[in-house]
Each structure stands twice: as structure tokens, then as C-alpha cells.
CSV table of C-alpha atoms in Angstrom, one decimal:
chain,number,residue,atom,x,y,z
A,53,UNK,CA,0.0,0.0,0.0
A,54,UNK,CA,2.7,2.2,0.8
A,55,UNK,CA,4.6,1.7,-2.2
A,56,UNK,CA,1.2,2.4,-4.4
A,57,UNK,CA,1.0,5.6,-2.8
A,58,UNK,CA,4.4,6.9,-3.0
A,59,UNK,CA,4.3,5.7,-7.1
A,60,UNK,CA,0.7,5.5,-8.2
A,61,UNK,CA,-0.1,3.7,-11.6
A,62,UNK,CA,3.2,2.0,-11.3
A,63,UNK,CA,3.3,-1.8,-10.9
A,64,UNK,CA,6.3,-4.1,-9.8
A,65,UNK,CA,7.4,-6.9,-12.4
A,66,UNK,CA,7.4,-10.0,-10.2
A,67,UNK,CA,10.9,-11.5,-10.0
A,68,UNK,CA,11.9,-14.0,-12.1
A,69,UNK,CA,12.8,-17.1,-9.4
A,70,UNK,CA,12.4,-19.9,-11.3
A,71,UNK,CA,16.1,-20.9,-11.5
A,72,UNK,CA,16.1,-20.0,-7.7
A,73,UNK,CA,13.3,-21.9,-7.4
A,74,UNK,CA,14.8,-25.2,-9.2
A,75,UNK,CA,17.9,-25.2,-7.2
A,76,UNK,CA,15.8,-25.1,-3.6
A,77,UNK,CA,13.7,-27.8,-4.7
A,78,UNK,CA,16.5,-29.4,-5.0
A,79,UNK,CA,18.1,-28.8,-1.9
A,80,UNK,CA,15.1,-29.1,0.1
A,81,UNK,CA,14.7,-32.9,-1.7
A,82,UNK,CA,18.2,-33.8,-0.4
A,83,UNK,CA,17.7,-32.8,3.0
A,84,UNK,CA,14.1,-34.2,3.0
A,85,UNK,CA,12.2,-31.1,3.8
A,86,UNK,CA,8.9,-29.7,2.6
A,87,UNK,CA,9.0,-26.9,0.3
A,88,UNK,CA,5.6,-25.4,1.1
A,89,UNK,CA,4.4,-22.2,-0.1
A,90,UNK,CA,5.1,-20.3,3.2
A,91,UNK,CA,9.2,-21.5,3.5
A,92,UNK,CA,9.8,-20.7,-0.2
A,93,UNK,CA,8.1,-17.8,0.4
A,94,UNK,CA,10.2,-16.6,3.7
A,95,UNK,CA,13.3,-17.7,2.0
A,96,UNK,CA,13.2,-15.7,-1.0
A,97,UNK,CA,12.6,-12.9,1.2
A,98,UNK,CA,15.3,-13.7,3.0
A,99,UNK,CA,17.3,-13.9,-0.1
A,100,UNK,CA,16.2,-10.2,-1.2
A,101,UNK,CA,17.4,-8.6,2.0
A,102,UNK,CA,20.6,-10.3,1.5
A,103,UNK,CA,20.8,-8.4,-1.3
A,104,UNK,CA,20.3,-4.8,-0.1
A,105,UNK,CA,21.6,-5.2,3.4
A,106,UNK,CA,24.6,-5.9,4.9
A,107,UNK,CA,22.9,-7.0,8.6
A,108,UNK,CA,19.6,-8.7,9.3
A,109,UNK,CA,17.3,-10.4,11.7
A,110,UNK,CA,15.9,-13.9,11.1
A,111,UNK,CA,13.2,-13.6,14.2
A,112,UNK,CA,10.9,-16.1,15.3
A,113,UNK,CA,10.4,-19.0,18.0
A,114,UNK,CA,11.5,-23.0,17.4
A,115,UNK,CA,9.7,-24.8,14.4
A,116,UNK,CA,9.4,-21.7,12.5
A,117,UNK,CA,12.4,-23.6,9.8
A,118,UNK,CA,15.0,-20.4,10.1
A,119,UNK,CA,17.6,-22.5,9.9
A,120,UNK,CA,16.6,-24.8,7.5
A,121,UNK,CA,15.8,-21.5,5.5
A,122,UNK,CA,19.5,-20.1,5.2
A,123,UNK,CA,21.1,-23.4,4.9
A,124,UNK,CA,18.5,-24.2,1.6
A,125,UNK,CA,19.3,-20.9,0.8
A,126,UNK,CA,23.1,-21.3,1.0
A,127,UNK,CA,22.9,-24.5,-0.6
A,128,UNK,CA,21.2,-23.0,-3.5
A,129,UNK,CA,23.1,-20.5,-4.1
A,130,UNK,CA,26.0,-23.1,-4.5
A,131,UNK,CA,24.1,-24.9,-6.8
A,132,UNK,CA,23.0,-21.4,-9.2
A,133,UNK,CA,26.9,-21.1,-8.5
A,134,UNK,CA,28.3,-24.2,-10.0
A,135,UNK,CA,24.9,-24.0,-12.9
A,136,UNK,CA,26.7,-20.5,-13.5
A,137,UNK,CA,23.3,-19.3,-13.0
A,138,UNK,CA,22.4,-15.7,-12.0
A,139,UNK,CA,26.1,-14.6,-11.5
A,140,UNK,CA,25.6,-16.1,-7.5
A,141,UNK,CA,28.1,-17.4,-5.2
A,142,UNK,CA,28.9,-20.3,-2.9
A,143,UNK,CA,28.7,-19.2,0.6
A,144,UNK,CA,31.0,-19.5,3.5
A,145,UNK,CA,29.1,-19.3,6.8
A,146,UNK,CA,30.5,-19.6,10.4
A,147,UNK,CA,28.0,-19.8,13.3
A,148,UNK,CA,27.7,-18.4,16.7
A,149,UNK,CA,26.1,-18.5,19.6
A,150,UNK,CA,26.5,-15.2,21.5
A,151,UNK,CA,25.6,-16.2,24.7
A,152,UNK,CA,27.3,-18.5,25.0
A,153,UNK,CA,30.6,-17.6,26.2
A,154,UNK,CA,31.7,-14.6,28.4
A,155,UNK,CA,32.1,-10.7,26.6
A,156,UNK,CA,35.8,-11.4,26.7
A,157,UNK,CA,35.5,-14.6,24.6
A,158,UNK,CA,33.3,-13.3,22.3
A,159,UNK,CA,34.9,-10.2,21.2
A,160,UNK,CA,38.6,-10.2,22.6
A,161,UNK,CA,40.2,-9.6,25.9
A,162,UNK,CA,43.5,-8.6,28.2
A,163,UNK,CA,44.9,-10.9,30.1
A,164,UNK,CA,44.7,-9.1,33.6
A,165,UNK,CA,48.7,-10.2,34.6
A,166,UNK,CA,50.4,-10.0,31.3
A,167,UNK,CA,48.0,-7.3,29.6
A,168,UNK,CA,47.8,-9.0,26.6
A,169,UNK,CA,45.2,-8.8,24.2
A,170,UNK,CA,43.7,-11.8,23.2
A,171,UNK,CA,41.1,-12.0,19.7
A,172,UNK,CA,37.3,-13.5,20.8
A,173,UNK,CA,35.7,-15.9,18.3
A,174,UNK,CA,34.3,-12.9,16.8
A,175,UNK,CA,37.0,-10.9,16.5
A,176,UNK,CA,38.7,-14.1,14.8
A,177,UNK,CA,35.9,-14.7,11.9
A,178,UNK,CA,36.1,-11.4,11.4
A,179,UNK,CA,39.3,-11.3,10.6
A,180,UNK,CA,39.8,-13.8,8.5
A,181,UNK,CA,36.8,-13.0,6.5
A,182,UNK,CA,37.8,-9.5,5.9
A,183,UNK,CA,41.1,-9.3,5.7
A,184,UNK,CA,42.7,-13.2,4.8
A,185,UNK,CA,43.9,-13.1,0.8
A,186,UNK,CA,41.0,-15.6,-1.3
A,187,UNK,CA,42.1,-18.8,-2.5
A,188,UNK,CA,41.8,-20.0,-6.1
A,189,UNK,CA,38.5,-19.8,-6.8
A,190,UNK,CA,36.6,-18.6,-3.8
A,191,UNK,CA,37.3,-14.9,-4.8
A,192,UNK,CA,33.8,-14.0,-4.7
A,193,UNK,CA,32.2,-16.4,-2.4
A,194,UNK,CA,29.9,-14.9,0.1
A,195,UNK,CA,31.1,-15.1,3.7
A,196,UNK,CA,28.2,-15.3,6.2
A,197,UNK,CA,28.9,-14.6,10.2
A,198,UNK,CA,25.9,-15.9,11.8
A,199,UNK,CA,24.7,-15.3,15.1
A,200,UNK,CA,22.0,-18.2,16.5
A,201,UNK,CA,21.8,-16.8,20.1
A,202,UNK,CA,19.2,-14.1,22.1
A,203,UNK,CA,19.6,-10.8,20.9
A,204,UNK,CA,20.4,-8.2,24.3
A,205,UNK,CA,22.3,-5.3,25.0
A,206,UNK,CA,24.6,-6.7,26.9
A,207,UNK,CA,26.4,-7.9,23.7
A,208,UNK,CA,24.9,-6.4,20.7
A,209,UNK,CA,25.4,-2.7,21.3
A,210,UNK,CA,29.3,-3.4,20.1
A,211,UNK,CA,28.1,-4.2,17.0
A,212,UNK,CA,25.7,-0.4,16.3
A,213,UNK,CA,29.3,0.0,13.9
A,214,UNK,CA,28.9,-3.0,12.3
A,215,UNK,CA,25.3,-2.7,11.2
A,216,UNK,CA,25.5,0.9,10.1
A,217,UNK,CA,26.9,2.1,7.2
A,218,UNK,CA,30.3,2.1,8.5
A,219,UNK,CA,30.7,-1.6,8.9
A,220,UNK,CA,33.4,-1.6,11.4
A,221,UNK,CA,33.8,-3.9,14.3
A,222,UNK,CA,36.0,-2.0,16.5
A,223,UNK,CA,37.6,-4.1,19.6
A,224,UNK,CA,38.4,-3.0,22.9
A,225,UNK,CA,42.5,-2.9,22.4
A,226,UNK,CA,41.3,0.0,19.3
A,227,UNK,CA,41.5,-2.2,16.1
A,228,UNK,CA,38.6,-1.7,13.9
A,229,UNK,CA,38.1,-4.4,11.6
A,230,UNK,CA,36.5,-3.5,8.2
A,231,UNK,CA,33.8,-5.9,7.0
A,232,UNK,CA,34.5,-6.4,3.0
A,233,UNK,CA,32.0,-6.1,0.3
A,234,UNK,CA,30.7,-10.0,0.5
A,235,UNK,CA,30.3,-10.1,4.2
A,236,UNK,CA,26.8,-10.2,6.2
A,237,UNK,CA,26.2,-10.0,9.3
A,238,UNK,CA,23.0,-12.2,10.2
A,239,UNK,CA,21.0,-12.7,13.4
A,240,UNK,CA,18.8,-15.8,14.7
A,241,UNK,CA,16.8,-14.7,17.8
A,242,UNK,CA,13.7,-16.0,19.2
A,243,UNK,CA,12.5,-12.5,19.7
A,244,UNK,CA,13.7,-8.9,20.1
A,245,UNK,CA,12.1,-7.8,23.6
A,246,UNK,CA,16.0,-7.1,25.1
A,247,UNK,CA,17.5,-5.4,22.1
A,248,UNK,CA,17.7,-1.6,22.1
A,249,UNK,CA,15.9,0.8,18.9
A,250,UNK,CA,19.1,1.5,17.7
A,251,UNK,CA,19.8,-2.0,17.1
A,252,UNK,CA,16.7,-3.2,15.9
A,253,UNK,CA,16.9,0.1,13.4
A,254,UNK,CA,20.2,-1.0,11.8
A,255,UNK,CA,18.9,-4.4,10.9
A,256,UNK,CA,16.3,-5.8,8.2
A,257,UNK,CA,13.8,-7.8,10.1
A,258,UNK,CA,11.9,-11.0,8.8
A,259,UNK,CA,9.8,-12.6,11.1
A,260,UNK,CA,8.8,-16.3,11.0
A,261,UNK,CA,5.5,-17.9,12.3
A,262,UNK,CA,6.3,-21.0,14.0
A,263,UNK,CA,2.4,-21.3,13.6
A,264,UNK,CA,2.2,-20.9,9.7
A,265,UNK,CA,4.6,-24.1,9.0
A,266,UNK,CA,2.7,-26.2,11.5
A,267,UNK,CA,3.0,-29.8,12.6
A,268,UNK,CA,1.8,-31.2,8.8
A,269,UNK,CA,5.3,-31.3,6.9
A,270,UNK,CA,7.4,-32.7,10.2
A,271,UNK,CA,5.2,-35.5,9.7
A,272,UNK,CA,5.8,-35.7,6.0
A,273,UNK,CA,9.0,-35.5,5.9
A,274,UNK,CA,9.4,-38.5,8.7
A,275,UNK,CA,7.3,-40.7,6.6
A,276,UNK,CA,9.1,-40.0,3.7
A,277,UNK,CA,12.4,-41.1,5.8
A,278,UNK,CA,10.7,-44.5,7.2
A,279,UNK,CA,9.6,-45.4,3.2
A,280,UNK,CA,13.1,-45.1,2.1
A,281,UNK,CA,14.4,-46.9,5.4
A,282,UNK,CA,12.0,-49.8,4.3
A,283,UNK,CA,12.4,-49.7,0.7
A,284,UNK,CA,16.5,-49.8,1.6
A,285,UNK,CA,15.5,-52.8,4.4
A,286,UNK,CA,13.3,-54.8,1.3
A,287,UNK,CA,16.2,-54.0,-1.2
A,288,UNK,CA,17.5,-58.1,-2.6
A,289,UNK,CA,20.5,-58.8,-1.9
């Protein structure tokens, strides 16, 4: 509605996802999910904000299929990638769980005898997305830092650089990391009630109904297991 307003008479060409379309099929057939309307749906939205922001929110309680989404989604893009399809990329992803581990793990600390710093997990992905030289190959490849954790204050607020446009991590000993072009920075919570507007603000939300996928494909997707357990079990010698 919003859109209509700001451009009357003007009408959006649906995108063209059929070879997007072919290679999640796919994927979700190897990994025996469902591909109903509502997960291909959430997934090519999630797809679209990977395309026009650099950090984003993948909200939404257990069941919902967020993390089947982005690892279809990842897997498709290596298949458009190896079809030569769309110009895409494979992707690199590394996952976190924020909470983990202490502040000092996470991000970096000093070691209160020696004073020494000491690079967190984060600080480490970080760097070696943004600033290790590309292998053979793997020039363009998407690299994908993934945090699967509760969103809060406590940790987040570090990251306000990263999200914005400056895209800098900066670490408590005063390096400041610079994310590169094919970096995201994504986010997994089950809800947003502890992080601050500024956060929330930097990000591009997509919410996922745990109650829209419902109980039917879990079901479908066991039978479909147990038939090809028995059609293996029945299989002459």
C-alpha cells in the first residue's frame, strides 16, 4: 500500500525465481524437507534482504524452519553457483552462539597479569573473513557470520558500527576491523524484547510464524524417511 502511494499507476514486475526456485527444490529434496508455499516464500525474502543489506534479523520461535531457510538458501546459491546461473556465489558461513561464552570470549580480551590482548571468536571470523587473501576460486564467495543466540544489549550494542553504514567492528585494544563487500552479518533470535531501537533500526527484520509451517510437513517429511528406510530394508540382496 505504501509503495502504491508513494508511485501511483506504477506496478512491480514479479521476479523471475524460477532458476532459484529449481535449485531449492533441489536442496530441500536432499535434506528431505517440505518446500511449502510459506518456506519458499520466507526464504526468497530472505534472499532479497541479503541483497540490499549488509545485517539482518531472522526472528521467530523454534519450528518456525529459520535455519533450515538459510542453509537451503546457502545450498542453493552453490548450486546457481556451480549451474553459472544468476552470476551467484557459494557461501561461507560460520556460526555463533553469542551467549554463549563470556564478553571477553566473544569479542577479545586482556589478560589481567600480562596485559595482553587476546582476539574473541568474533574478532577471529572477522578477521579472517575480511582481511585473509582468497584462495583459487573462492574470490567472490559470500562469507556469512551468523549469530544463533538471544539478541540483548549486553552484547549487541558493540556491534551499532557494524550494522550501520560504517561496517566496522572496533575491539576493545582500538583495532577496527573492516567488514568487506561480501560479508553479512546475520542474526537468529527468538524475539527482540532485550535489544535496544538502535539495534533493531540498523537491521532488516523478517519474522517467521512458528504457527504458519505447523505440525503437517514434520510429519511428511518423517514418513518420507521411514519409506526409504523400508524400501532400503526390502532392497534383494
Amino acid at each position: 500500500y505504501i509503495l502504491s502511494v508513494l508511485f501511483p499507476g506504477v506496478e512491480l514486475p514479479e521476479p523471475d525465481y524460477d532458476h532459484m526456485r529449481a535449485s531449492l527444490l533441489s536442496e530441500c529434496e536432499k535434506a528431505n524437507l517440505q518446500p511449502t508455499p510459506v518456506f519458499m516464500e520466507k526464504t526468497f525474502q530472505l534472499y532479497e534482504m541479503i541483497l540490499v543489506r549488509h545485517g539482518l534479523m531472522l526472528v521467530g520461535y523454534s519450528y518456525g524452519a529459520k535455519t533450515s531457510m538459510y542453509r537451503m538458501l546457502a545450498g542453493a546459491l552453490k548450486d546457481l553457483n556451480g549451474k553459472g546461473l544468476l552470476e551467484e556465489n557459494k557461501v561461507k558461513i560460520v556460526v555463533i552462539n553469542p551467549k554463549s561464552i563470556y564478553m571477553g570470549q566473544l569479542y577479545g580480551q586482556f589478560d589481567p597479569v600480562s596485559h595482553e590482548w587476546t582476539d574473541g571468536v568474533l574478532a577471529i571470523a572477522y578477521r579472517n573473513y575480511a582481511a585473509a587473501p582468497p584462495k583459487v576460486g573462492e574470490a567472490r564467495d559470500r562469507k556469512w557470520v551468523w549469530f544463533d543466540g538471544p539478541v540483548d544489549a549486553i552484547w549487541i550494542e558493540n556491534l551499532n558500527t557494524v550494522l550501520d553504514d560504517n561496517k566496522v567492528l572496533t575491539l576493545a585494544n582500538g583495532d577496527r576491523v573492516q567488514m568487506s563487500g561480501l560479508m553479512k552479518a546475520f542474526f537468529e533470535p527468538e524475539n527482540l524484547n532485550n535489544a535496544s531501537p538502535a539495534t533493531v533500526s540498523r537491521a532488516g527484520i523478517i519474522y517467521v510464524s512458528e504457527t504458519e509451517l505447523g505440525w503437517k510437513p514434520l510429519v511428511a517429511s518423517w514418513l518420507d524417511k521411514r519409506r526409504n528406510q523400508e524400501s532400503a530394508l526390502l532392497k534383494p540382496l
